[in-house]
mmCIF file with all atom_site columns, C-alpha atoms in Angstrom:
data_model
loop_
_atom_site.group_PDB
_atom_site.id
_atom_site.type_symbol
_atom_site.label_atom_id
_atom_site.label_alt_id
_atom_site.label_comp_id
_atom_site.label_asym_id
_atom_site.label_entity_id
_atom_site.label_seq_id
_atom_site.pdbx_PDB_ins_code
_atom_site.Cartn_x
_atom_site.Cartn_y
_atom_site.Cartn_z
_atom_site.occupancy
_atom_site.B_iso_or_equiv
_atom_site.pdbx_formal_charge
_atom_site.auth_seq_id
_atom_site.auth_comp_id
_atom_site.auth_asym_id
_atom_site.auth_atom_id
_atom_site.pdbx_PDB_model_num
ATOM 1   C CA . UNK A 1 1   ? 97.941  110.869 92.668 1.00 0.00 ? 65  UNK A CA 1
ATOM 2   C CA . UNK A 1 2   ? 96.647  108.070 90.509 1.00 0.00 ? 66  UNK A CA 1
ATOM 3   C CA . UNK A 1 3   ? 97.820  107.983 86.974 1.00 0.00 ? 67  UNK A CA 1
ATOM 4   C CA . UNK A 1 4   ? 98.284  105.751 83.873 1.00 0.00 ? 68  UNK A CA 1
ATOM 5   C CA . UNK A 1 5   ? 101.212 105.703 81.445 1.00 0.00 ? 69  UNK A CA 1
ATOM 6   C CA . UNK A 1 6   ? 100.894 103.914 78.141 1.00 0.00 ? 70  UNK A CA 1
ATOM 7   C CA . UNK A 1 7   ? 103.302 103.474 75.218 1.00 0.00 ? 71  UNK A CA 1
ATOM 8   C CA . UNK A 1 8   ? 103.200 106.133 72.645 1.00 0.00 ? 72  UNK A CA 1
ATOM 9   C CA . UNK A 1 9   ? 102.008 105.317 69.154 1.00 0.00 ? 73  UNK A CA 1
ATOM 10  C CA . UNK A 1 10  ? 101.212 104.949 66.449 1.00 0.00 ? 74  UNK A CA 1
ATOM 11  C CA . UNK A 1 11  ? 101.785 101.239 66.338 1.00 0.00 ? 75  UNK A CA 1
ATOM 12  C CA . UNK A 1 12  ? 101.854 99.931  62.780 1.00 0.00 ? 76  UNK A CA 1
ATOM 13  C CA . UNK A 1 13  ? 101.541 96.148  62.179 1.00 0.00 ? 77  UNK A CA 1
ATOM 14  C CA . UNK A 1 14  ? 100.825 93.763  59.422 1.00 0.00 ? 78  UNK A CA 1
ATOM 15  C CA . UNK A 1 15  ? 97.776  91.511  59.639 1.00 0.00 ? 79  UNK A CA 1
ATOM 16  C CA . UNK A 1 16  ? 98.433  88.359  61.805 1.00 0.00 ? 80  UNK A CA 1
ATOM 17  C CA . UNK A 1 17  ? 101.260 89.951  63.715 1.00 0.00 ? 81  UNK A CA 1
ATOM 18  C CA . UNK A 1 18  ? 101.560 89.915  67.480 1.00 0.00 ? 82  UNK A CA 1
ATOM 19  C CA . UNK A 1 19  ? 100.484 92.974  69.435 1.00 0.00 ? 83  UNK A CA 1
ATOM 20  C CA . UNK A 1 20  ? 101.676 94.315  72.753 1.00 0.00 ? 84  UNK A CA 1
ATOM 21  C CA . UNK A 1 21  ? 100.648 97.726  74.071 1.00 0.00 ? 85  UNK A CA 1
ATOM 22  C CA . UNK A 1 22  ? 102.363 98.519  77.389 1.00 0.00 ? 86  UNK A CA 1
ATOM 23  C CA . UNK A 1 23  ? 100.511 100.124 80.209 1.00 0.00 ? 87  UNK A CA 1
ATOM 24  C CA . UNK A 1 24  ? 101.832 100.945 83.717 1.00 0.00 ? 88  UNK A CA 1
ATOM 25  C CA . UNK A 1 25  ? 99.976  102.634 86.552 1.00 0.00 ? 89  UNK A CA 1
ATOM 26  C CA . UNK A 1 26  ? 100.483 104.527 89.754 1.00 0.00 ? 90  UNK A CA 1
ATOM 27  C CA . UNK A 1 27  ? 97.745  104.234 92.377 1.00 0.00 ? 91  UNK A CA 1
ATOM 28  C CA . UNK A 1 28  ? 97.113  103.948 95.996 1.00 0.00 ? 92  UNK A CA 1
ATOM 29  C CA . UNK A 1 29  ? 95.346  100.853 97.241 1.00 0.00 ? 93  UNK A CA 1
ATOM 30  C CA . UNK A 1 30  ? 94.047  98.269  94.823 1.00 0.00 ? 94  UNK A CA 1
ATOM 31  C CA . UNK A 1 31  ? 92.713  99.841  91.634 1.00 0.00 ? 95  UNK A CA 1
ATOM 32  C CA . UNK A 1 32  ? 90.589  98.171  89.034 1.00 0.00 ? 96  UNK A CA 1
ATOM 33  C CA . UNK A 1 33  ? 92.184  98.229  85.595 1.00 0.00 ? 97  UNK A CA 1
ATOM 34  C CA . UNK A 1 34  ? 90.542  98.606  82.159 1.00 0.00 ? 98  UNK A CA 1
ATOM 35  C CA . UNK A 1 35  ? 91.291  98.744  78.407 1.00 0.00 ? 99  UNK A CA 1
ATOM 36  C CA . UNK A 1 36  ? 88.910  100.809 76.354 1.00 0.00 ? 100 UNK A CA 1
ATOM 37  C CA . UNK A 1 37  ? 88.903  101.023 72.560 1.00 0.00 ? 101 UNK A CA 1
ATOM 38  C CA . UNK A 1 38  ? 87.715  103.699 70.200 1.00 0.00 ? 102 UNK A CA 1
ATOM 39  C CA . UNK A 1 39  ? 87.072  102.541 66.664 1.00 0.00 ? 103 UNK A CA 1
ATOM 40  C CA . UNK A 1 40  ? 86.995  105.218 63.963 1.00 0.00 ? 104 UNK A CA 1
ATOM 41  C CA . UNK A 1 41  ? 83.838  107.223 64.175 1.00 0.00 ? 105 UNK A CA 1
ATOM 42  C CA . UNK A 1 42  ? 82.596  105.420 67.234 1.00 0.00 ? 106 UNK A CA 1
ATOM 43  C CA . UNK A 1 43  ? 82.402  106.042 70.928 1.00 0.00 ? 107 UNK A CA 1
ATOM 44  C CA . UNK A 1 44  ? 84.708  104.505 73.571 1.00 0.00 ? 108 UNK A CA 1
ATOM 45  C CA . UNK A 1 45  ? 83.825  101.035 74.427 1.00 0.00 ? 109 UNK A CA 1
ATOM 46  C CA . UNK A 1 46  ? 85.038  98.657  77.147 1.00 0.00 ? 110 UNK A CA 1
ATOM 47  C CA . UNK A 1 47  ? 87.386  95.993  75.761 1.00 0.00 ? 111 UNK A CA 1
ATOM 48  C CA . UNK A 1 48  ? 88.320  94.137  78.987 1.00 0.00 ? 112 UNK A CA 1
ATOM 49  C CA . UNK A 1 49  ? 88.958  94.669  82.639 1.00 0.00 ? 113 UNK A CA 1
ATOM 50  C CA . UNK A 1 50  ? 90.568  93.086  85.713 1.00 0.00 ? 114 UNK A CA 1
ATOM 51  C CA . UNK A 1 51  ? 89.600  93.963  89.332 1.00 0.00 ? 115 UNK A CA 1
ATOM 52  C CA . UNK A 1 52  ? 92.346  92.346  91.414 1.00 0.00 ? 116 UNK A CA 1
ATOM 53  C CA . UNK A 1 53  ? 95.965  91.232  91.227 1.00 0.00 ? 117 UNK A CA 1
ATOM 54  C CA . UNK A 1 54  ? 96.733  88.247  88.853 1.00 0.00 ? 118 UNK A CA 1
ATOM 55  C CA . UNK A 1 55  ? 93.275  88.529  87.245 1.00 0.00 ? 119 UNK A CA 1
ATOM 56  C CA . UNK A 1 56  ? 93.339  88.187  83.442 1.00 0.00 ? 120 UNK A CA 1
ATOM 57  C CA . UNK A 1 57  ? 90.848  90.075  81.433 1.00 0.00 ? 121 UNK A CA 1
ATOM 58  C CA . UNK A 1 58  ? 90.014  88.851  77.880 1.00 0.00 ? 122 UNK A CA 1
ATOM 59  C CA . UNK A 1 59  ? 87.767  89.664  74.985 1.00 0.00 ? 123 UNK A CA 1
ATOM 60  C CA . UNK A 1 60  ? 87.798  89.404  71.194 1.00 0.00 ? 124 UNK A CA 1
ATOM 61  C CA . UNK A 1 61  ? 91.205  87.714  71.313 1.00 0.00 ? 125 UNK A CA 1
ATOM 62  C CA . UNK A 1 62  ? 92.737  90.435  73.428 1.00 0.00 ? 126 UNK A CA 1
ATOM 63  C CA . UNK A 1 63  ? 94.201  89.733  76.863 1.00 0.00 ? 127 UNK A CA 1
ATOM 64  C CA . UNK A 1 64  ? 95.758  91.699  79.753 1.00 0.00 ? 128 UNK A CA 1
ATOM 65  C CA . UNK A 1 65  ? 96.989  90.467  83.096 1.00 0.00 ? 129 UNK A CA 1
ATOM 66  C CA . UNK A 1 66  ? 96.853  92.623  86.289 1.00 0.00 ? 130 UNK A CA 1
ATOM 67  C CA . UNK A 1 67  ? 100.439 92.569  87.589 1.00 0.00 ? 131 UNK A CA 1
ATOM 68  C CA . UNK A 1 68  ? 100.714 94.264  90.947 1.00 0.00 ? 132 UNK A CA 1
ATOM 69  C CA . UNK A 1 69  ? 104.370 93.581  91.372 1.00 0.00 ? 133 UNK A CA 1
ATOM 70  C CA . UNK A 1 70  ? 105.239 95.469  88.273 1.00 0.00 ? 134 UNK A CA 1
ATOM 71  C CA . UNK A 1 71  ? 102.092 97.826  88.367 1.00 0.00 ? 135 UNK A CA 1
ATOM 72  C CA . UNK A 1 72  ? 101.366 96.896  84.790 1.00 0.00 ? 136 UNK A CA 1
ATOM 73  C CA . UNK A 1 73  ? 98.390  95.932  82.588 1.00 0.00 ? 137 UNK A CA 1
ATOM 74  C CA . UNK A 1 74  ? 99.814  95.192  79.140 1.00 0.00 ? 138 UNK A CA 1
ATOM 75  C CA . UNK A 1 75  ? 97.443  94.479  76.328 1.00 0.00 ? 139 UNK A CA 1
ATOM 76  C CA . UNK A 1 76  ? 98.226  91.597  73.972 1.00 0.00 ? 140 UNK A CA 1
ATOM 77  C CA . UNK A 1 77  ? 96.752  89.917  70.967 1.00 0.00 ? 141 UNK A CA 1
ATOM 78  C CA . UNK A 1 78  ? 98.306  86.963  69.203 1.00 0.00 ? 142 UNK A CA 1
ATOM 79  C CA . UNK A 1 79  ? 97.183  87.748  65.668 1.00 0.00 ? 143 UNK A CA 1
ATOM 80  C CA . UNK A 1 80  ? 95.766  91.206  64.852 1.00 0.00 ? 144 UNK A CA 1
ATOM 81  C CA . UNK A 1 81  ? 93.314  91.927  62.026 1.00 0.00 ? 145 UNK A CA 1
ATOM 82  C CA . UNK A 1 82  ? 92.749  95.060  59.946 1.00 0.00 ? 146 UNK A CA 1
ATOM 83  C CA . UNK A 1 83  ? 89.463  95.476  61.906 1.00 0.00 ? 147 UNK A CA 1
ATOM 84  C CA . UNK A 1 84  ? 91.452  95.893  65.110 1.00 0.00 ? 148 UNK A CA 1
ATOM 85  C CA . UNK A 1 85  ? 92.713  99.358  63.860 1.00 0.00 ? 149 UNK A CA 1
ATOM 86  C CA . UNK A 1 86  ? 91.602  101.740 66.614 1.00 0.00 ? 150 UNK A CA 1
ATOM 87  C CA . UNK A 1 87  ? 92.815  103.809 69.508 1.00 0.00 ? 151 UNK A CA 1
ATOM 88  C CA . UNK A 1 88  ? 93.385  101.885 72.663 1.00 0.00 ? 152 UNK A CA 1
ATOM 89  C CA . UNK A 1 89  ? 93.167  103.492 76.180 1.00 0.00 ? 153 UNK A CA 1
ATOM 90  C CA . UNK A 1 90  ? 94.425  102.010 79.397 1.00 0.00 ? 154 UNK A CA 1
ATOM 91  C CA . UNK A 1 91  ? 92.525  103.281 82.464 1.00 0.00 ? 155 UNK A CA 1
ATOM 92  C CA . UNK A 1 92  ? 92.080  102.662 86.180 1.00 0.00 ? 156 UNK A CA 1
ATOM 93  C CA . UNK A 1 93  ? 89.774  103.451 89.066 1.00 0.00 ? 157 UNK A CA 1
ATOM 94  C CA . UNK A 1 94  ? 90.570  103.363 92.710 1.00 0.00 ? 158 UNK A CA 1
ATOM 95  C CA . UNK A 1 95  ? 88.839  100.920 94.897 1.00 0.00 ? 159 UNK A CA 1
ATOM 96  C CA . UNK A 1 96  ? 86.766  103.742 96.427 1.00 0.00 ? 160 UNK A CA 1
ATOM 97  C CA . UNK A 1 97  ? 83.158  104.030 95.380 1.00 0.00 ? 161 UNK A CA 1
ATOM 98  C CA . UNK A 1 98  ? 82.452  107.023 93.318 1.00 0.00 ? 162 UNK A CA 1
ATOM 99  C CA . UNK A 1 99  ? 85.850  107.363 91.635 1.00 0.00 ? 163 UNK A CA 1
ATOM 100 C CA . UNK A 1 100 ? 85.817  107.804 87.938 1.00 0.00 ? 164 UNK A CA 1
ATOM 101 C CA . UNK A 1 101 ? 88.140  106.409 85.279 1.00 0.00 ? 165 UNK A CA 1
ATOM 102 C CA . UNK A 1 102 ? 91.610  107.836 84.891 1.00 0.00 ? 166 UNK A CA 1
ATOM 103 C CA . UNK A 1 103 ? 92.808  107.363 81.372 1.00 0.00 ? 167 UNK A CA 1
ATOM 104 C CA . UNK A 1 104 ? 96.173  107.136 79.606 1.00 0.00 ? 168 UNK A CA 1
ATOM 105 C CA . UNK A 1 105 ? 96.844  109.171 76.583 1.00 0.00 ? 169 UNK A CA 1
ATOM 106 C CA . UNK A 1 106 ? 95.838  106.387 74.160 1.00 0.00 ? 170 UNK A CA 1
ATOM 107 C CA . UNK A 1 107 ? 97.808  104.348 71.604 1.00 0.00 ? 171 UNK A CA 1
ATOM 108 C CA . UNK A 1 108 ? 96.800  104.340 67.966 1.00 0.00 ? 172 UNK A CA 1
ATOM 109 C CA . UNK A 1 109 ? 97.036  100.934 66.289 1.00 0.00 ? 173 UNK A CA 1
ATOM 110 C CA . UNK A 1 110 ? 97.074  100.702 62.487 1.00 0.00 ? 174 UNK A CA 1
ATOM 111 C CA . UNK A 1 111 ? 96.936  97.235  60.907 1.00 0.00 ? 175 UNK A CA 1
ATOM 112 C CA . UNK A 1 112 ? 97.489  96.719  57.175 1.00 0.00 ? 176 UNK A CA 1
ATOM 113 C CA . UNK A 1 113 ? 96.639  93.725  55.035 1.00 0.00 ? 177 UNK A CA 1
ATOM 114 C CA . UNK B 2 1   ? 69.197  98.564  75.119 1.00 0.00 ? 253 UNK B CA 1
ATOM 115 C CA . UNK B 2 2   ? 69.648  102.153 73.914 1.00 0.00 ? 254 UNK B CA 1
ATOM 116 C CA . UNK B 2 3   ? 73.048  103.543 74.440 1.00 0.00 ? 255 UNK B CA 1
ATOM 117 C CA . UNK B 2 4   ? 74.073  106.981 75.860 1.00 0.00 ? 256 UNK B CA 1
ATOM 118 C CA . UNK B 2 5   ? 72.722  109.744 73.707 1.00 0.00 ? 257 UNK B CA 1
ATOM 119 C CA . UNK B 2 6   ? 74.462  113.122 73.191 1.00 0.00 ? 258 UNK B CA 1
ATOM 120 C CA . UNK B 2 7   ? 73.655  116.191 71.239 1.00 0.00 ? 259 UNK B CA 1
ATOM 121 C CA . UNK B 2 8   ? 74.759  117.996 69.273 1.00 0.00 ? 260 UNK B CA 1
ATOM 122 C CA . UNK B 2 9   ? 77.461  115.892 67.560 1.00 0.00 ? 261 UNK B CA 1
ATOM 123 C CA . UNK B 2 10  ? 79.275  118.917 66.420 1.00 0.00 ? 262 UNK B CA 1
ATOM 124 C CA . UNK B 2 11  ? 79.403  122.599 67.448 1.00 0.00 ? 263 UNK B CA 1
ATOM 125 C CA . UNK B 2 12  ? 81.432  125.528 66.197 1.00 0.00 ? 264 UNK B CA 1
ATOM 126 C CA . UNK B 2 13  ? 81.328  128.822 68.155 1.00 0.00 ? 265 UNK B CA 1
ATOM 127 C CA . UNK B 2 14  ? 83.387  131.974 68.551 1.00 0.00 ? 266 UNK B CA 1
ATOM 128 C CA . UNK B 2 15  ? 85.354  132.588 71.635 1.00 0.00 ? 267 UNK B CA 1
ATOM 129 C CA . UNK B 2 16  ? 83.455  134.267 74.459 1.00 0.00 ? 268 UNK B CA 1
ATOM 130 C CA . UNK B 2 17  ? 80.255  132.735 73.207 1.00 0.00 ? 269 UNK B CA 1
ATOM 131 C CA . UNK B 2 18  ? 78.303  130.241 75.263 1.00 0.00 ? 270 UNK B CA 1
ATOM 132 C CA . UNK B 2 19  ? 77.389  126.640 74.460 1.00 0.00 ? 271 UNK B CA 1
ATOM 133 C CA . UNK B 2 20  ? 75.434  123.793 76.008 1.00 0.00 ? 272 UNK B CA 1
ATOM 134 C CA . UNK B 2 21  ? 75.646  120.049 75.575 1.00 0.00 ? 273 UNK B CA 1
ATOM 135 C CA . UNK B 2 22  ? 72.980  117.544 76.420 1.00 0.00 ? 274 UNK B CA 1
ATOM 136 C CA . UNK B 2 23  ? 73.284  113.924 77.547 1.00 0.00 ? 275 UNK B CA 1
ATOM 137 C CA . UNK B 2 24  ? 70.602  111.202 78.078 1.00 0.00 ? 276 UNK B CA 1
ATOM 138 C CA . UNK B 2 25  ? 72.276  108.271 79.911 1.00 0.00 ? 277 UNK B CA 1
ATOM 139 C CA . UNK B 2 26  ? 71.239  104.628 79.730 1.00 0.00 ? 278 UNK B CA 1
ATOM 140 C CA . UNK B 2 27  ? 67.956  104.030 81.564 1.00 0.00 ? 279 UNK B CA 1
ATOM 141 C CA . UNK B 2 28  ? 68.496  103.098 85.141 1.00 0.00 ? 280 UNK B CA 1
ATOM 142 C CA . UNK B 2 29  ? 72.112  104.237 85.392 1.00 0.00 ? 281 UNK B CA 1
ATOM 143 C CA . UNK B 2 30  ? 72.650  106.176 88.581 1.00 0.00 ? 282 UNK B CA 1
ATOM 144 C CA . UNK B 2 31  ? 76.093  107.427 87.729 1.00 0.00 ? 283 UNK B CA 1
ATOM 145 C CA . UNK B 2 32  ? 76.765  109.986 85.021 1.00 0.00 ? 284 UNK B CA 1
ATOM 146 C CA . UNK B 2 33  ? 80.147  111.392 83.969 1.00 0.00 ? 285 UNK B CA 1
ATOM 147 C CA . UNK B 2 34  ? 81.196  114.267 81.758 1.00 0.00 ? 286 UNK B CA 1
ATOM 148 C CA . UNK B 2 35  ? 84.735  113.984 80.300 1.00 0.00 ? 287 UNK B CA 1
ATOM 149 C CA . UNK B 2 36  ? 86.855  116.341 78.165 1.00 0.00 ? 288 UNK B CA 1
ATOM 150 C CA . UNK B 2 37  ? 89.013  114.828 75.495 1.00 0.00 ? 289 UNK B CA 1
ATOM 151 C CA . UNK B 2 38  ? 91.612  117.162 73.869 1.00 0.00 ? 290 UNK B CA 1
ATOM 152 C CA . UNK B 2 39  ? 92.990  115.947 70.596 1.00 0.00 ? 291 UNK B CA 1
ATOM 153 C CA . UNK B 2 40  ? 95.788  113.412 71.201 1.00 0.00 ? 292 UNK B CA 1
ATOM 154 C CA . UNK B 2 41  ? 95.032  112.938 74.838 1.00 0.00 ? 293 UNK B CA 1
ATOM 155 C CA . UNK B 2 42  ? 92.914  110.607 76.969 1.00 0.00 ? 294 UNK B CA 1
ATOM 156 C CA . UNK B 2 43  ? 89.596  111.692 78.376 1.00 0.00 ? 295 UNK B CA 1
ATOM 157 C CA . UNK B 2 44  ? 89.770  113.781 81.554 1.00 0.00 ? 296 UNK B CA 1
ATOM 158 C CA . UNK B 2 45  ? 86.917  113.818 84.092 1.00 0.00 ? 297 UNK B CA 1
ATOM 159 C CA . UNK B 2 46  ? 85.102  117.088 84.435 1.00 0.00 ? 298 UNK B CA 1
ATOM 160 C CA . UNK B 2 47  ? 82.290  116.040 86.726 1.00 0.00 ? 299 UNK B CA 1
ATOM 161 C CA . UNK B 2 48  ? 80.619  112.980 88.091 1.00 0.00 ? 300 UNK B CA 1
ATOM 162 C CA . UNK B 2 49  ? 76.972  112.714 89.337 1.00 0.00 ? 301 UNK B CA 1
ATOM 163 C CA . UNK B 2 50  ? 75.437  110.009 91.439 1.00 0.00 ? 302 UNK B CA 1
ATOM 164 C CA . UNK B 2 51  ? 71.770  110.289 90.764 1.00 0.00 ? 303 UNK B CA 1
ATOM 165 C CA . UNK B 2 52  ? 71.300  114.180 90.893 1.00 0.00 ? 304 UNK B CA 1
ATOM 166 C CA . UNK B 2 53  ? 74.121  114.827 93.367 1.00 0.00 ? 305 UNK B CA 1
ATOM 167 C CA . UNK B 2 54  ? 77.654  115.823 92.496 1.00 0.00 ? 306 UNK B CA 1
ATOM 168 C CA . UNK B 2 55  ? 80.271  113.292 93.564 1.00 0.00 ? 307 UNK B CA 1
ATOM 169 C CA . UNK B 2 56  ? 83.372  114.845 92.087 1.00 0.00 ? 308 UNK B CA 1
ATOM 170 C CA . UNK B 2 57  ? 83.794  118.202 90.364 1.00 0.00 ? 309 UNK B CA 1
ATOM 171 C CA . UNK B 2 58  ? 87.380  118.901 91.368 1.00 0.00 ? 310 UNK B CA 1
ATOM 172 C CA . UNK B 2 59  ? 88.536  119.287 87.747 1.00 0.00 ? 311 UNK B CA 1
ATOM 173 C CA . UNK B 2 60  ? 85.675  121.366 86.498 1.00 0.00 ? 312 UNK B CA 1
ATOM 174 C CA . UNK B 2 61  ? 86.749  125.038 85.703 1.00 0.00 ? 313 UNK B CA 1
ATOM 175 C CA . UNK B 2 62  ? 83.874  126.453 87.712 1.00 0.00 ? 314 UNK B CA 1
ATOM 176 C CA . UNK B 2 63  ? 84.532  130.062 86.515 1.00 0.00 ? 315 UNK B CA 1
ATOM 177 C CA . UNK B 2 64  ? 83.244  129.080 83.073 1.00 0.00 ? 316 UNK B CA 1
ATOM 178 C CA . UNK B 2 65  ? 81.794  125.509 83.182 1.00 0.00 ? 317 UNK B CA 1
ATOM 179 C CA . UNK B 2 66  ? 78.663  124.375 84.829 1.00 0.00 ? 318 UNK B CA 1
ATOM 180 C CA . UNK B 2 67  ? 76.681  121.135 84.767 1.00 0.00 ? 319 UNK B CA 1
ATOM 181 C CA . UNK B 2 68  ? 73.405  119.884 86.150 1.00 0.00 ? 320 UNK B CA 1
ATOM 182 C CA . UNK B 2 69  ? 71.573  116.659 86.215 1.00 0.00 ? 321 UNK B CA 1
ATOM 183 C CA . UNK B 2 70  ? 67.859  117.300 86.639 1.00 0.00 ? 322 UNK B CA 1
ATOM 184 C CA . UNK B 2 71  ? 65.809  114.577 88.311 1.00 0.00 ? 323 UNK B CA 1
ATOM 185 C CA . UNK B 2 72  ? 68.786  112.250 88.236 1.00 0.00 ? 324 UNK B CA 1
ATOM 186 C CA . UNK B 2 73  ? 68.341  111.449 84.510 1.00 0.00 ? 325 UNK B CA 1
ATOM 187 C CA . UNK B 2 74  ? 69.372  113.826 81.773 1.00 0.00 ? 326 UNK B CA 1
ATOM 188 C CA . UNK B 2 75  ? 72.319  116.211 82.099 1.00 0.00 ? 327 UNK B CA 1
ATOM 189 C CA . UNK B 2 76  ? 73.545  119.382 80.600 1.00 0.00 ? 328 UNK B CA 1
ATOM 190 C CA . UNK B 2 77  ? 77.039  120.868 80.465 1.00 0.00 ? 329 UNK B CA 1
ATOM 191 C CA . UNK B 2 78  ? 77.487  124.542 79.742 1.00 0.00 ? 330 UNK B CA 1
ATOM 192 C CA . UNK B 2 79  ? 80.467  126.672 78.945 1.00 0.00 ? 331 UNK B CA 1
ATOM 193 C CA . UNK B 2 80  ? 80.204  130.388 79.243 1.00 0.00 ? 332 UNK B CA 1
ATOM 194 C CA . UNK B 2 81  ? 82.342  132.186 77.989 1.00 0.00 ? 333 UNK B CA 1
ATOM 195 C CA . UNK B 2 82  ? 84.192  129.749 75.767 1.00 0.00 ? 334 UNK B CA 1
ATOM 196 C CA . UNK B 2 83  ? 87.981  130.000 75.203 1.00 0.00 ? 335 UNK B CA 1
ATOM 197 C CA . UNK B 2 84  ? 90.025  128.622 72.344 1.00 0.00 ? 336 UNK B CA 1
ATOM 198 C CA . UNK B 2 85  ? 91.456  125.993 74.670 1.00 0.00 ? 337 UNK B CA 1
ATOM 199 C CA . UNK B 2 86  ? 87.960  124.553 75.227 1.00 0.00 ? 338 UNK B CA 1
ATOM 200 C CA . UNK B 2 87  ? 88.085  123.012 71.713 1.00 0.00 ? 339 UNK B CA 1
ATOM 201 C CA . UNK B 2 88  ? 87.813  119.288 72.474 1.00 0.00 ? 340 UNK B CA 1
ATOM 202 C CA . UNK B 2 89  ? 85.377  116.369 72.327 1.00 0.00 ? 341 UNK B CA 1
ATOM 203 C CA . UNK B 2 90  ? 83.024  116.299 75.347 1.00 0.00 ? 342 UNK B CA 1
ATOM 204 C CA . UNK B 2 91  ? 82.038  112.766 76.299 1.00 0.00 ? 343 UNK B CA 1
ATOM 205 C CA . UNK B 2 92  ? 79.182  111.706 78.476 1.00 0.00 ? 344 UNK B CA 1
ATOM 206 C CA . UNK B 2 93  ? 79.157  108.297 80.100 1.00 0.00 ? 345 UNK B CA 1
ATOM 207 C CA . UNK B 2 94  ? 76.888  106.501 82.477 1.00 0.00 ? 346 UNK B CA 1
ATOM 208 C CA . UNK B 2 95  ? 77.137  103.469 84.744 1.00 0.00 ? 347 UNK B CA 1
ATOM 209 C CA . UNK B 2 96  ? 74.807  101.399 86.767 1.00 0.00 ? 348 UNK B CA 1
ATOM 210 C CA . UNK B 2 97  ? 77.429  101.378 89.567 1.00 0.00 ? 349 UNK B CA 1
ATOM 211 C CA . UNK B 2 98  ? 80.115  103.759 90.716 1.00 0.00 ? 350 UNK B CA 1
ATOM 212 C CA . UNK B 2 99  ? 82.893  101.258 89.946 1.00 0.00 ? 351 UNK B CA 1
ATOM 213 C CA . UNK B 2 100 ? 84.423  102.794 86.800 1.00 0.00 ? 352 UNK B CA 1
ATOM 214 C CA . UNK B 2 101 ? 82.992  100.497 84.168 1.00 0.00 ? 353 UNK B CA 1
ATOM 215 C CA . UNK B 2 102 ? 81.092  103.007 81.997 1.00 0.00 ? 354 UNK B CA 1
ATOM 216 C CA . UNK B 2 103 ? 79.189  103.230 78.790 1.00 0.00 ? 355 UNK B CA 1
ATOM 217 C CA . UNK B 2 104 ? 80.111  106.205 76.545 1.00 0.00 ? 356 UNK B CA 1
ATOM 218 C CA . UNK B 2 105 ? 78.196  108.300 74.137 1.00 0.00 ? 357 UNK B CA 1
ATOM 219 C CA . UNK B 2 106 ? 79.744  109.315 70.763 1.00 0.00 ? 358 UNK B CA 1
ATOM 220 C CA . UNK B 2 107 ? 80.623  112.775 72.117 1.00 0.00 ? 359 UNK B CA 1
ATOM 221 C CA . UNK B 2 108 ? 80.186  116.283 70.987 1.00 0.00 ? 360 UNK B CA 1
ATOM 222 C CA . UNK B 2 109 ? 83.081  117.793 69.090 1.00 0.00 ? 361 UNK B CA 1
ATOM 223 C CA . UNK B 2 110 ? 83.398  121.521 69.994 1.00 0.00 ? 362 UNK B CA 1
ATOM 224 C CA . UNK B 2 111 ? 85.556  123.920 67.997 1.00 0.00 ? 363 UNK B CA 1
ATOM 225 C CA . UNK B 2 112 ? 86.076  127.379 69.390 1.00 0.00 ? 364 UNK B CA 1
ATOM 226 C CA . UNK B 2 113 ? 87.357  129.852 66.784 1.00 0.00 ? 365 UNK B CA 1
#
C-alpha cells in the first residue's frame, strides 16, 4: 500500500542554519506529494506541493523537488528562523480521485536564536 | 474566507462513555475528511465524504465509531463506547476537490480516562 517515511526528530538548529528534512514514499502510479506544517497551537496548513515528477514546490523560503527515481520529496530551507519552529509532515495522495492524504509521522523542528 | 470550524476544542470522558464531535467545513467544499492523530504520529484517515456520500471509511472502527454528513455540509463524528486508546486529536478537513489538498480545522483533543 501507499506510505510515507520521514526522518525522525527532533531536529534542533540555530537560526540561519540550513535545513533538510528527508521524506521518501511508496506508492503505485503517480502520487501528488505535499508538505504540511503545524505551528504550536495551530491547525495543519499546506506548506507546498508537487503533482508530477521533477516539479519543485516552494513557499516561505522552503523548497522540495519531486524525485520519482529516488521516490523522495525532501524539504529544504537555506536559512531557518525561530518562527519556523513547528512540526512538519510529508504526505501523499494517489492519482485516483477521492483518495485522501496519507501522512508520515512528522518531524519536529526547533530553531534557537 | 472562514476556515474549518470544529467543536469542542477539548473533551475529557471516562471509558465506555460516548462523545460527539462537530465540524463545519469551508463553504462550498464538497469533500470532507475526519482524521485521527495520536500523539507522536501523523494523522490517519477515518472517513472521507464527497458531498453527503461516503467515499472511504475503510479505516473507521465501525463497531464504535460512526459519522454522518447531513445535507452535504456539517458533519458529526461519534464514538460509543470510548476506549482508552481513542485518546487523540480528531481533525476535520475540507477540500473543494478530491485531490488531497485540504484545509484543516484546529481539531478536538479527546482524553479518555
